[in-house]
PDB file of C-alpha atoms in Angstrom:
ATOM      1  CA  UNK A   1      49.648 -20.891 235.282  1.00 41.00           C
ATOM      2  CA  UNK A   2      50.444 -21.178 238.781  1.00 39.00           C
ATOM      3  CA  UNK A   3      53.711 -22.571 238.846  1.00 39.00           C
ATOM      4  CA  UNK A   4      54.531 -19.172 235.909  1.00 39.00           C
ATOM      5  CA  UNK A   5      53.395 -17.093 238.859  1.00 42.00           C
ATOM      6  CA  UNK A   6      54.919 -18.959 241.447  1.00 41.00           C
ATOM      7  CA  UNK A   7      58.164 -18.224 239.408  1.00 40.00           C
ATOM      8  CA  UNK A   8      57.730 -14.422 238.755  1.00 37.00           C
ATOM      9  CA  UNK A   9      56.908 -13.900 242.451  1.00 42.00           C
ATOM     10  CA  UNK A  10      60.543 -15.774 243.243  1.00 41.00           C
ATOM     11  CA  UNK A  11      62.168 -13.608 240.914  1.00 37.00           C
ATOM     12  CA  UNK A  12      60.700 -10.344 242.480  1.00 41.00           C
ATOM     13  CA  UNK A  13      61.951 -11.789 245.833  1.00 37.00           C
ATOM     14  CA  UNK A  14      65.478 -12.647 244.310  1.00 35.00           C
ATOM     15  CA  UNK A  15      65.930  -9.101 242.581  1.00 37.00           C
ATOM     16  CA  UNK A  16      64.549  -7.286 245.448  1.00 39.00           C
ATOM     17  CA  UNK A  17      66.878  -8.551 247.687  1.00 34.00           C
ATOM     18  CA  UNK A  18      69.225  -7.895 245.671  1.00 36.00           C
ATOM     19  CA  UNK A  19      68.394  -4.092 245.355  1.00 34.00           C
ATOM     20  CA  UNK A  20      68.311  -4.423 249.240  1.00 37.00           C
ATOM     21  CA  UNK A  21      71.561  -5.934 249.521  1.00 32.00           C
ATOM     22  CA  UNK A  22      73.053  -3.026 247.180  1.00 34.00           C
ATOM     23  CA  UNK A  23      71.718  -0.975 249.204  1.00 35.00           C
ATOM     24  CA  UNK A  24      73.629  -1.916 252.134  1.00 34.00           C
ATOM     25  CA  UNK A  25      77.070  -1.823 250.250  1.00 32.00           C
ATOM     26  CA  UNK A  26      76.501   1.336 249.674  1.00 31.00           C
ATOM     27  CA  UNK A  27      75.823   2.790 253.306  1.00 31.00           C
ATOM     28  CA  UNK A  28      78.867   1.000 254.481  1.00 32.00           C
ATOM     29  CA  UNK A  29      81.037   2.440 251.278  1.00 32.00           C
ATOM     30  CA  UNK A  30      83.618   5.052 251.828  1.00 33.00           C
ATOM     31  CA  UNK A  31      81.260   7.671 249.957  1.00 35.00           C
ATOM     32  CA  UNK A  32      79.048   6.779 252.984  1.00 33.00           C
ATOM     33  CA  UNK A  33      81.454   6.201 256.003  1.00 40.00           C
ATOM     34  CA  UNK A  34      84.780   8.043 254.537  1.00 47.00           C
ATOM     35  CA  UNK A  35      86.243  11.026 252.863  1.00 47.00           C
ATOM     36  CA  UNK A  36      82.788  11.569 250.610  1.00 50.00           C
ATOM     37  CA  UNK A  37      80.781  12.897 253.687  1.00 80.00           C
ATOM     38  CA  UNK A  38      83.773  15.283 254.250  1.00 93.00           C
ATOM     39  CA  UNK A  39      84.460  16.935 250.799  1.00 93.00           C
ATOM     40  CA  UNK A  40      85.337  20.405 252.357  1.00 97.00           C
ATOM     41  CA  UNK A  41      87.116  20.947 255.182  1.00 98.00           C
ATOM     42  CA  UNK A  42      88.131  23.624 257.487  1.00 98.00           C
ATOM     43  CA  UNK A  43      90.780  23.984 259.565  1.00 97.00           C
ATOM     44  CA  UNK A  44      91.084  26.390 262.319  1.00 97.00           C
ATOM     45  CA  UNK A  45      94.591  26.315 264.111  1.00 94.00           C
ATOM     46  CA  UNK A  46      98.039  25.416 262.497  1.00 93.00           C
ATOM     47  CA  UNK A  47      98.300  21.976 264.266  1.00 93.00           C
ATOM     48  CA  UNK A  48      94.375  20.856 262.772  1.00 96.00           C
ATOM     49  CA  UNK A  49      96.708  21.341 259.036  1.00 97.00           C
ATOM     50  CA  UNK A  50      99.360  19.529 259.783  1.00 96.00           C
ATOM     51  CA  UNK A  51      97.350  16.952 260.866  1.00 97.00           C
ATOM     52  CA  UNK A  52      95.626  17.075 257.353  1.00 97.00           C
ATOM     53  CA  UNK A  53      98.532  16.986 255.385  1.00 97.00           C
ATOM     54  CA  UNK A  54     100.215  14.354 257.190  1.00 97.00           C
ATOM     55  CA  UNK A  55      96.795  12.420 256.733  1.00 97.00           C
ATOM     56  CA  UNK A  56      97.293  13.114 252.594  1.00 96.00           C
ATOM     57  CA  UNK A  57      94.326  15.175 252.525  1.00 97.00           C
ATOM     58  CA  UNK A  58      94.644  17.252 249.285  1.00 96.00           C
ATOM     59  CA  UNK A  59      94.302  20.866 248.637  1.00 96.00           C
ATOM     60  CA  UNK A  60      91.086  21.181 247.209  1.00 96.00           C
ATOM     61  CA  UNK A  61      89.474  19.323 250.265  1.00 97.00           C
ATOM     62  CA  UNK A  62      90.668  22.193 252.735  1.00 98.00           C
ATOM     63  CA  UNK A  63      88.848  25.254 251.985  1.00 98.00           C
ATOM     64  CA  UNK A  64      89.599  26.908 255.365  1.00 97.00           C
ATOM     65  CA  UNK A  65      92.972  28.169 257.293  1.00 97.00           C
ATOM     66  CA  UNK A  66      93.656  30.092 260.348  1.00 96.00           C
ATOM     67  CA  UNK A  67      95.342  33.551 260.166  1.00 94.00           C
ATOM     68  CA  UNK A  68      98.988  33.292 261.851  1.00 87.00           C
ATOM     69  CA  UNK A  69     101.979  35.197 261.740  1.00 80.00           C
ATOM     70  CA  UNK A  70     103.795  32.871 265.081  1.00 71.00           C
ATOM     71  CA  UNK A  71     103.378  29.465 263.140  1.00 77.00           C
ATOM     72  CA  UNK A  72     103.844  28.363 259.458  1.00 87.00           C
ATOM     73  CA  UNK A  73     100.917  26.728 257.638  1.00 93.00           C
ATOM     74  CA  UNK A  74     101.396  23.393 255.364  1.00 94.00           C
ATOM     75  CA  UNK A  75     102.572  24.829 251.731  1.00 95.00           C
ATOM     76  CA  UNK A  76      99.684  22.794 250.546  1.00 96.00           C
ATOM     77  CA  UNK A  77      96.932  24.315 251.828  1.00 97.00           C
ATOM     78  CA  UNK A  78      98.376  28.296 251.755  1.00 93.00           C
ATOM     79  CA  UNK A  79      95.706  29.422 248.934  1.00 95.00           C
ATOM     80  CA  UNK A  80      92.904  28.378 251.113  1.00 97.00           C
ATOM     81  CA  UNK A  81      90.190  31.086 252.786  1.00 97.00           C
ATOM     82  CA  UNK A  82      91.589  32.596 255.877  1.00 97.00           C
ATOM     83  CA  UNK A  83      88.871  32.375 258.132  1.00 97.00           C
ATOM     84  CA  UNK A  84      90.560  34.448 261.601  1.00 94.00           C
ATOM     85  CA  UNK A  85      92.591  33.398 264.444  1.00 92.00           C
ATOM     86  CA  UNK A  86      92.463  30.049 266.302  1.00 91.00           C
ATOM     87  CA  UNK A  87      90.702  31.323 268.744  1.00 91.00           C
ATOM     88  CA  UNK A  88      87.962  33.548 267.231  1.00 94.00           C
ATOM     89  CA  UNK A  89      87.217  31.987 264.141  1.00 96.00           C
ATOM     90  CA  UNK A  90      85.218  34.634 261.734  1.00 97.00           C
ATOM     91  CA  UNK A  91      81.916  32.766 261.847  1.00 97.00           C
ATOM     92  CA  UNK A  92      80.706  34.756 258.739  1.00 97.00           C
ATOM     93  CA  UNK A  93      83.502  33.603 256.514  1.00 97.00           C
ATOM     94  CA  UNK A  94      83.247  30.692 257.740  1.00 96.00           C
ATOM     95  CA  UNK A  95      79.828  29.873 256.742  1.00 96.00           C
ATOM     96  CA  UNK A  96      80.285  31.578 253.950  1.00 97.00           C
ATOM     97  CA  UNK A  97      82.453  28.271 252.751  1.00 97.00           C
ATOM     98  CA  UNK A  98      79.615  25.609 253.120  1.00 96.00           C
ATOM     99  CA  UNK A  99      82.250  23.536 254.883  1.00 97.00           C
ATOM    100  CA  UNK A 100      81.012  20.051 255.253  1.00 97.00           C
ATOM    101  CA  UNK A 101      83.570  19.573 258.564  1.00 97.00           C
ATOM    102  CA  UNK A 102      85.536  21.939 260.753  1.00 98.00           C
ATOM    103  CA  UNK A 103      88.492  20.877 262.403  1.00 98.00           C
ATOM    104  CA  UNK A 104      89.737  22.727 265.604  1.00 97.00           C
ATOM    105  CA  UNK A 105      91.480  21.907 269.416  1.00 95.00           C
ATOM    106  CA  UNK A 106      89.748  20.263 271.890  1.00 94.00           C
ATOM    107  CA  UNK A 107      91.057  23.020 274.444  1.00 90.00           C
ATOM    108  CA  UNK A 108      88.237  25.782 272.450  1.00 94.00           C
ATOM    109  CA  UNK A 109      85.637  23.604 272.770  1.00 95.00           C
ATOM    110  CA  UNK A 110      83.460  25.431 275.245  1.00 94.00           C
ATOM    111  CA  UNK A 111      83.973  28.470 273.289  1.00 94.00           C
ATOM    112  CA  UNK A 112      83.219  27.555 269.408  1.00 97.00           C
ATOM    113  CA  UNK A 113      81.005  24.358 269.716  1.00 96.00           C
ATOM    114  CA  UNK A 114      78.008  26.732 270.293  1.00 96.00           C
ATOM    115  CA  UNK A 115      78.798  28.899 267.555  1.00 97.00           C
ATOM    116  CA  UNK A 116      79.132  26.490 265.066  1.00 97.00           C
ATOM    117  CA  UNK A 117      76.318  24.656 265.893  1.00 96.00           C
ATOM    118  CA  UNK A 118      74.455  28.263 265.365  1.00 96.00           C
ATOM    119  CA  UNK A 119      75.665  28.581 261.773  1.00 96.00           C
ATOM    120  CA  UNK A 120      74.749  24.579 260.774  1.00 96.00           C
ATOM    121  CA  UNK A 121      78.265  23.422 260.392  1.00 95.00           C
ATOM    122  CA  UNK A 122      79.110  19.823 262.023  1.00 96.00           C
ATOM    123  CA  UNK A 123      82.786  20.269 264.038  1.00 96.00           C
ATOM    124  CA  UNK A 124      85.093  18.203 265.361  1.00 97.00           C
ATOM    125  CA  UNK A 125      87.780  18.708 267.908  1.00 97.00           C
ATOM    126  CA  UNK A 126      91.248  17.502 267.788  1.00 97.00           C
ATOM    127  CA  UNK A 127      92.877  16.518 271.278  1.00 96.00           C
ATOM    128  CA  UNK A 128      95.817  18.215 270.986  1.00 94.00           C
ATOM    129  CA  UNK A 129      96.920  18.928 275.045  1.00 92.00           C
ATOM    130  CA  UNK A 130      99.374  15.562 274.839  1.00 93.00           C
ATOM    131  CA  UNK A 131     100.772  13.372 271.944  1.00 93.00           C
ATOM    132  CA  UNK A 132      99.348  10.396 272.789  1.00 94.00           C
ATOM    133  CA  UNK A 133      96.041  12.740 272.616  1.00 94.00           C
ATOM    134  CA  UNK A 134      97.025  14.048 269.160  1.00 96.00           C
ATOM    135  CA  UNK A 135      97.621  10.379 267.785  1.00 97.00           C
ATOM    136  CA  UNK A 136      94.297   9.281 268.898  1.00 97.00           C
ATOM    137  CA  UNK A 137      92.432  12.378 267.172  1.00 97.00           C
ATOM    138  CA  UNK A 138      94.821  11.262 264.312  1.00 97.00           C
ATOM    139  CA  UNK A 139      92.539   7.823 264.041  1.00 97.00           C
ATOM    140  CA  UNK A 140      89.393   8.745 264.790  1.00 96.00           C
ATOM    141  CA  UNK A 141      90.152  11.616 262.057  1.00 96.00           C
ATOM    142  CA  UNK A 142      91.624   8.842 259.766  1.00 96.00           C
ATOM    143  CA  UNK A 143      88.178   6.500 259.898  1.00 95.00           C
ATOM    144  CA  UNK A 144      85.957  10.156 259.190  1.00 95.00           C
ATOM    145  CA  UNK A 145      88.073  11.068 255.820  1.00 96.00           C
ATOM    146  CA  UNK A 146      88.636   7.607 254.758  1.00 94.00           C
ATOM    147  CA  UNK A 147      92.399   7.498 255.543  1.00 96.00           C
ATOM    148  CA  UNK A 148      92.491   4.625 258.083  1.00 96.00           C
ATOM    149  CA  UNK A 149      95.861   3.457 256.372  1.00 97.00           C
ATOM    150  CA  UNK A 150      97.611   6.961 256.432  1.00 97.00           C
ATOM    151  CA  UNK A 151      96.807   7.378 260.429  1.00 97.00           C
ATOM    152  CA  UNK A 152      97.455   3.912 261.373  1.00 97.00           C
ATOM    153  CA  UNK A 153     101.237   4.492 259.876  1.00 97.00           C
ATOM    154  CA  UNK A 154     101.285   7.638 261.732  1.00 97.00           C
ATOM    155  CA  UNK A 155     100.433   6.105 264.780  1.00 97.00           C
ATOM    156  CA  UNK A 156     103.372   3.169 264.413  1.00 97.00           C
ATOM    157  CA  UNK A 157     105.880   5.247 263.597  1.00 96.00           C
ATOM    158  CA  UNK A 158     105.064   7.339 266.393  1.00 96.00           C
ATOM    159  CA  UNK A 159     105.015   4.216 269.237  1.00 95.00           C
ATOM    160  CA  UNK A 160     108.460   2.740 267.509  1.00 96.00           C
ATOM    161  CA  UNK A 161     110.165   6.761 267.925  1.00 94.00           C
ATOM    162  CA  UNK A 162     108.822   6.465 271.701  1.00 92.00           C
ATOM    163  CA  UNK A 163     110.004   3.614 272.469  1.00 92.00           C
ATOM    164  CA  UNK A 164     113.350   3.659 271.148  1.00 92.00           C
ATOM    165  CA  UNK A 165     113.668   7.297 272.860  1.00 92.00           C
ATOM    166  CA  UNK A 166     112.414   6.078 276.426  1.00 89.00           C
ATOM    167  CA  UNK A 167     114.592   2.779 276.097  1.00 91.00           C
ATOM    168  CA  UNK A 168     117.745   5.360 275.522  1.00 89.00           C
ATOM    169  CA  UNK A 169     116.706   6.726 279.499  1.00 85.00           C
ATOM    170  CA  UNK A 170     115.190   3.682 280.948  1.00 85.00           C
ATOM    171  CA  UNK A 171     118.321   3.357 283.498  1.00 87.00           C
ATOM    172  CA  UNK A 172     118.764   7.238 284.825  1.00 88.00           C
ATOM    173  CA  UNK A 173     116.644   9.130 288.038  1.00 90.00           C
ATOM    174  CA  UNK A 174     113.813  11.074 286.860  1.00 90.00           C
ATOM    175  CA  UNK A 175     114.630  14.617 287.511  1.00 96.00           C
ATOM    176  CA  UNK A 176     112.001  16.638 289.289  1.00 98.00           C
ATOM    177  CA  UNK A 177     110.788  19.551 287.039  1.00 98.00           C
ATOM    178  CA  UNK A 178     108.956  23.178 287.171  1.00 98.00           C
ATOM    179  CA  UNK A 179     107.190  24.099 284.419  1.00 98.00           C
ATOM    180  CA  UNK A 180     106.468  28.356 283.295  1.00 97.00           C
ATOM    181  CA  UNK A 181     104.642  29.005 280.370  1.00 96.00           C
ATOM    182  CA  UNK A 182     104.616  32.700 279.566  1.00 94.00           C
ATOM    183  CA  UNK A 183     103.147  35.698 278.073  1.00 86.00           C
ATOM    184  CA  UNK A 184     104.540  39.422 278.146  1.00 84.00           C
ATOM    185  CA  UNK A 185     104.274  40.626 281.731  1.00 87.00           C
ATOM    186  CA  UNK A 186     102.766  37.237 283.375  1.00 93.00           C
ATOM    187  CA  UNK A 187     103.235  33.102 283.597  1.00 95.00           C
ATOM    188  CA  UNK A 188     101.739  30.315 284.912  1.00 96.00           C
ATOM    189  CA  UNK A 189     102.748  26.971 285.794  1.00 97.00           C
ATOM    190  CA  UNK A 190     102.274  23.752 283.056  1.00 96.00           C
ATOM    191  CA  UNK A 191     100.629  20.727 284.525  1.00 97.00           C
ATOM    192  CA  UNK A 192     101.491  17.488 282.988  1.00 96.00           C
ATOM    193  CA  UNK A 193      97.956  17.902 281.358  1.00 94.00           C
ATOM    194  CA  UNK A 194      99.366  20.621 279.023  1.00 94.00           C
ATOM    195  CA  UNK A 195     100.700  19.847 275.871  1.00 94.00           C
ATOM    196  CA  UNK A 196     104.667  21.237 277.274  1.00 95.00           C
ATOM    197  CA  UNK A 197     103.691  19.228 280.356  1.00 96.00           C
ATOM    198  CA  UNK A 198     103.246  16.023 278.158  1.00 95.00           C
ATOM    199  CA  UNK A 199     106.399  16.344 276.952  1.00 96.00           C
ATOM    200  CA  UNK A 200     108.442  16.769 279.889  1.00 96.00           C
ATOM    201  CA  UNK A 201     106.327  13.374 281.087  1.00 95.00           C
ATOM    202  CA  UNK A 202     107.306  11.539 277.994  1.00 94.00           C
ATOM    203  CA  UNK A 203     110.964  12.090 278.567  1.00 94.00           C
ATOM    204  CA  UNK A 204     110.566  10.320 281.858  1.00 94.00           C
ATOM    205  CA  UNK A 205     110.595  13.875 284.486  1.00 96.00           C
ATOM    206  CA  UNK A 206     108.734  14.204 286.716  1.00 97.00           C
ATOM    207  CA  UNK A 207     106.253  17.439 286.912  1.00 98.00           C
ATOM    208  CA  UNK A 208     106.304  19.013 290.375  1.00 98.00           C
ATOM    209  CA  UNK A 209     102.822  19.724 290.366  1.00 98.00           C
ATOM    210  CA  UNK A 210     101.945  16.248 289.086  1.00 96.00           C
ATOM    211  CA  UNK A 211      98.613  16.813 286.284  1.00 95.00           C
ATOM    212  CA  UNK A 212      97.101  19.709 287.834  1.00 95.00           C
ATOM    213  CA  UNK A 213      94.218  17.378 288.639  1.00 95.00           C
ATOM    214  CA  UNK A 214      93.230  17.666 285.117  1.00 92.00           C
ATOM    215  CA  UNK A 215      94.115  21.977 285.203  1.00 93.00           C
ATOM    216  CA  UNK A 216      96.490  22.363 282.312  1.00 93.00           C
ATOM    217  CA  UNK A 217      97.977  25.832 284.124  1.00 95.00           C
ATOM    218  CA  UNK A 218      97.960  26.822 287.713  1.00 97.00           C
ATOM    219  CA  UNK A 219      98.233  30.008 289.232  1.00 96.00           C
ATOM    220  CA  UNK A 220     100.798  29.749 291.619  1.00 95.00           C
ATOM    221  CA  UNK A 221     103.114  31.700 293.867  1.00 94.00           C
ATOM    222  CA  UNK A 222     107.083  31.211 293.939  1.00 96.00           C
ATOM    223  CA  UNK A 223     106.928  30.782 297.563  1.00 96.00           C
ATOM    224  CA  UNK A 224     104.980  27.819 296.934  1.00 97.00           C
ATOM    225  CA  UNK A 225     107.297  26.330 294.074  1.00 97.00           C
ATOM    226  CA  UNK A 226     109.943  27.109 296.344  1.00 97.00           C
ATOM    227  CA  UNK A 227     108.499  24.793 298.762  1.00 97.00           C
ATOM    228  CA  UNK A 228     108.826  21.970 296.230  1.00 97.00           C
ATOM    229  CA  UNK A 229     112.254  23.198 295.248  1.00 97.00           C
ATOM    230  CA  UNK A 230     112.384  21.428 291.557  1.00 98.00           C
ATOM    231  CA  UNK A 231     115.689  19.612 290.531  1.00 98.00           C
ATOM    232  CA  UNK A 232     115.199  21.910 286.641  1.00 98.00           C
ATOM    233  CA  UNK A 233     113.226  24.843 286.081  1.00 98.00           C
ATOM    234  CA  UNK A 234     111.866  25.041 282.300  1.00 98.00           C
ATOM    235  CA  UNK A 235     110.300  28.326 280.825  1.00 97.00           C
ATOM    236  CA  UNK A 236     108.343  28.699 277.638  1.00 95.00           C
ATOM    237  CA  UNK A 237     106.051  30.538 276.525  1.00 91.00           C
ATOM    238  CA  UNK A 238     102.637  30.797 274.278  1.00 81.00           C
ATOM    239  CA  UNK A 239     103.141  33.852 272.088  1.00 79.00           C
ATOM    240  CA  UNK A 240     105.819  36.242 271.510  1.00 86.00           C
ATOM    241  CA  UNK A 241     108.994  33.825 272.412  1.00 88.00           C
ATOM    242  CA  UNK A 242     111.921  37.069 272.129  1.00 90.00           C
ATOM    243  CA  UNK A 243     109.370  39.582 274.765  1.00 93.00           C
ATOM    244  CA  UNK A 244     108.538  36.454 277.150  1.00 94.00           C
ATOM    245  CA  UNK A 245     112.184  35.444 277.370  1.00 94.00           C
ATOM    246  CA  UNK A 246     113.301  38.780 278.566  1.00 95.00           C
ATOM    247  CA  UNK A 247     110.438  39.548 280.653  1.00 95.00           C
ATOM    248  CA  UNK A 248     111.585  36.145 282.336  1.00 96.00           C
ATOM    249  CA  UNK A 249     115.308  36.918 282.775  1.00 95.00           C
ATOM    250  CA  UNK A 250     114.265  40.268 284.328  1.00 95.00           C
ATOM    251  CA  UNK A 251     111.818  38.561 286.945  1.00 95.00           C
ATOM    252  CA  UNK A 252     114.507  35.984 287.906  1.00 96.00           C
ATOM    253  CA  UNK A 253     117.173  38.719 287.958  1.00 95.00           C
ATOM    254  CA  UNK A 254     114.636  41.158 290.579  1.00 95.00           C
ATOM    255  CA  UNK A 255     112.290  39.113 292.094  1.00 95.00           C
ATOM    256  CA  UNK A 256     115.307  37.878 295.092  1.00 96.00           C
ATOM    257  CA  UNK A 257     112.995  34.380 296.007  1.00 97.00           C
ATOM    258  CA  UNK A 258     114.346  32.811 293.235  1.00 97.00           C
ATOM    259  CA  UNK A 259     117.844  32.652 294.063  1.00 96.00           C
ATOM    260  CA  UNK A 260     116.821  30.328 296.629  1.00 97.00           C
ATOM    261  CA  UNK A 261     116.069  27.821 294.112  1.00 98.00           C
ATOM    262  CA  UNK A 262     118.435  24.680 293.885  1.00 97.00           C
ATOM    263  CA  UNK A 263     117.838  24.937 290.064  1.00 98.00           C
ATOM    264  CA  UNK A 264     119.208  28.530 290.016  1.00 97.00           C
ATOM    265  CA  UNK A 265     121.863  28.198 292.131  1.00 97.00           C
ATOM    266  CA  UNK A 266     123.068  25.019 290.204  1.00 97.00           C
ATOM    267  CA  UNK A 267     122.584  26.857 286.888  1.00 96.00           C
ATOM    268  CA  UNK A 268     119.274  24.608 285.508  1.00 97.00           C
ATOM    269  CA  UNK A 269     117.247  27.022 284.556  1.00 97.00           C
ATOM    270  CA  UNK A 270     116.074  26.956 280.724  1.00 97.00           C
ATOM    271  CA  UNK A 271     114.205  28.033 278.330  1.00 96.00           C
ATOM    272  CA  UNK A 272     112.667  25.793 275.641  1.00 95.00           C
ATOM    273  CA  UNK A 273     112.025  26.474 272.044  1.00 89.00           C
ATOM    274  CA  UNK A 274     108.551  27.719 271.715  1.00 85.00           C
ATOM    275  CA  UNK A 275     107.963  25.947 268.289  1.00 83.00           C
ATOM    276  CA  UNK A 276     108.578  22.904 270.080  1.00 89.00           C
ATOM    277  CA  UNK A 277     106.982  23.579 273.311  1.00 92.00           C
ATOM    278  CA  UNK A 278     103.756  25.835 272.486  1.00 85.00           C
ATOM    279  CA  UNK A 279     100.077  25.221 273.546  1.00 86.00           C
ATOM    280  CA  UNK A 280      99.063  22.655 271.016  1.00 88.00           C
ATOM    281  CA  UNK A 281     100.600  19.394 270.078  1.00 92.00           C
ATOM    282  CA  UNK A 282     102.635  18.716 266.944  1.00 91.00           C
ATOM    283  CA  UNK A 283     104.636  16.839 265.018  1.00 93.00           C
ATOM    284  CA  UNK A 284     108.038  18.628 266.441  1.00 91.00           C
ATOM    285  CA  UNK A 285     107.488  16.256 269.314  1.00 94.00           C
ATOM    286  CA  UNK A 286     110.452  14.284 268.560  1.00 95.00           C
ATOM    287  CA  UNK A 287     112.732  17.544 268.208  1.00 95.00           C
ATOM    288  CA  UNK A 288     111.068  18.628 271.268  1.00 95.00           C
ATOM    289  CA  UNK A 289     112.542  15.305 273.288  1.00 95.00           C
ATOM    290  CA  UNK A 290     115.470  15.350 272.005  1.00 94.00           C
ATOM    291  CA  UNK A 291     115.856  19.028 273.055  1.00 95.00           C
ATOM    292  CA  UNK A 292     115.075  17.936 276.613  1.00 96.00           C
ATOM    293  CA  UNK A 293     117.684  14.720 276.515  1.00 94.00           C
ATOM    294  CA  UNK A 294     120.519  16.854 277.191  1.00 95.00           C
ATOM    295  CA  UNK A 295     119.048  19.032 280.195  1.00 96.00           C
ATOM    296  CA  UNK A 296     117.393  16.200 281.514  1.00 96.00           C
ATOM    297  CA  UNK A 297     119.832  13.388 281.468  1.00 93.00           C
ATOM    298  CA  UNK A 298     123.054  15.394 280.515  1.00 86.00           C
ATOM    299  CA  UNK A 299     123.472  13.384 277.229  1.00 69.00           C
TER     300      UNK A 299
END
């Protein structure tokens, strides 16, 4: 009778550690770890979709878009809720979707962290000031939603473009560069730390103000660029490309301090495609360098 016992209380032990050991496979399963924790997502700013669909993510996983008239949004997700701009997210709608993950930039952190924590939604922010930043979002994103293979192709194909394109430039002087990002009626200056910034780092120039010790935009005064007297002067701008292009042509035309530049005098002044050199990274970084090959390098 005891060895019958014996037996039974072995097989308990056997099948519970088997139940245990099921158990575990399951909390390290991608319903656990991947995409199943993240069945609806939201995505505030045109860059956090694109990042989505290059990542595979389907449709019906994204119940949430930005509103934007500047920038287009992924075919594949147009049908989705609009919940407001980028940077003002309508927190009713919003919650109003039950979204198990929102998705927006790093750089509006401080600002909408707080407010989603208020309405119970978990976030996550993108670094999307640099490239390099946006690729490493890309694979932390890619372990979350259970897509390690789609980010990890993302992220080869992006070292073999870079290093083909810096190889082509490897032998030339690094220019010495001025940065303006604009808005109607005022501009700052682009650190390397901003996502235009990044760029013009990438393609091997070097950024007269170096990376803003961390500041993506300075406030500073022409006498004080002058000082540094840039080799190229490159203007952009955040919003409204056609009004900031103008208002810049009219402030070099009147304000006289900038005909003392070496850039204006030698006729390197230029302004960049704002699709290509906006506020958030994207994948129009390779049109973007080779856009800067020719002013840079005079390919």
């Amino acid at each position: 009778m005891r060895k019958i016992c014996n037996r039974i209380a072995a097989l308990a032990l056997v099948m519970a550690l088997a139940v245990s050991f099921a158990a575990c496979a399951v909390n390290e399963g991608p319903e656990q770890q991947g995409s199943g924790n993240y069945r609806k997502l939201v995505a505030t700013s045109v860059s956090t979709c694109e990042v989505l669909e290059k990542l595979g993510v389907p449709s019906e996983q994204v119940v949430g878009i930005p509103k934007t008239t500047a920038y287009t949004i992924p075919n594949v997700y147009e049908d989705a809720t609009v919940v407001g701009s980028p940077m003002g997210p309508d927190m009713e709608v919003l919650k109003s979707l039950a979204p198990d993950l929102v998705l927006s930039p790093k750089s509006l952190k401080d600002s909408l962290e707080t407010q989603y924590d208020e309405i119970g939604v978990k976030s996550f922010f993108l670094d999307l000031t640099s490239v390099d930043g946006m690729y490493s979002s890309i694979e932390e994103l890619g372990d979350m939603l259970g897509r390690e293979e789609a980010a990890g192709k993302l992220v080869d194909e992006y070292h073999a473009f870079l290093k083909q394109y810096q190889k082509k430039h490897s032998d030339k002087e690094a220019p010495t560069v001025l940065i303006l990002m604009g808005l109607p009626g005022s501009y700052v200056v682009a650190t390397e730390s901003s996502y235009a910034g990044s760029l013009v780092k990438l393609a091997g120039a070097t950024n007269i103000y170096g990376d803003g010790d961390g500041e993506s935009f300075l406030n500073i005064n022409p006498e004080d660029m002058l000082k540094k007297d840039p080799d190229i002067i490159l203007r952009t701008s955040h919003a409204m490309p056609d009004q900031v292009k103008k208002m810049f042509a009219d402030e070099f035309k009147t304000n006289d301090i900038w005909q003392h530049f070496t850039a204006v005098k030698e006729d390197r002044v230029f302004d960049l495609s704002n699709e290509h050199f906006g506020m958030s990274a994207n994948f129009h970084y390779p049109e973007a360098l080779e856009e800067l090959s020719p002013i840079l390098y005079g390919d």
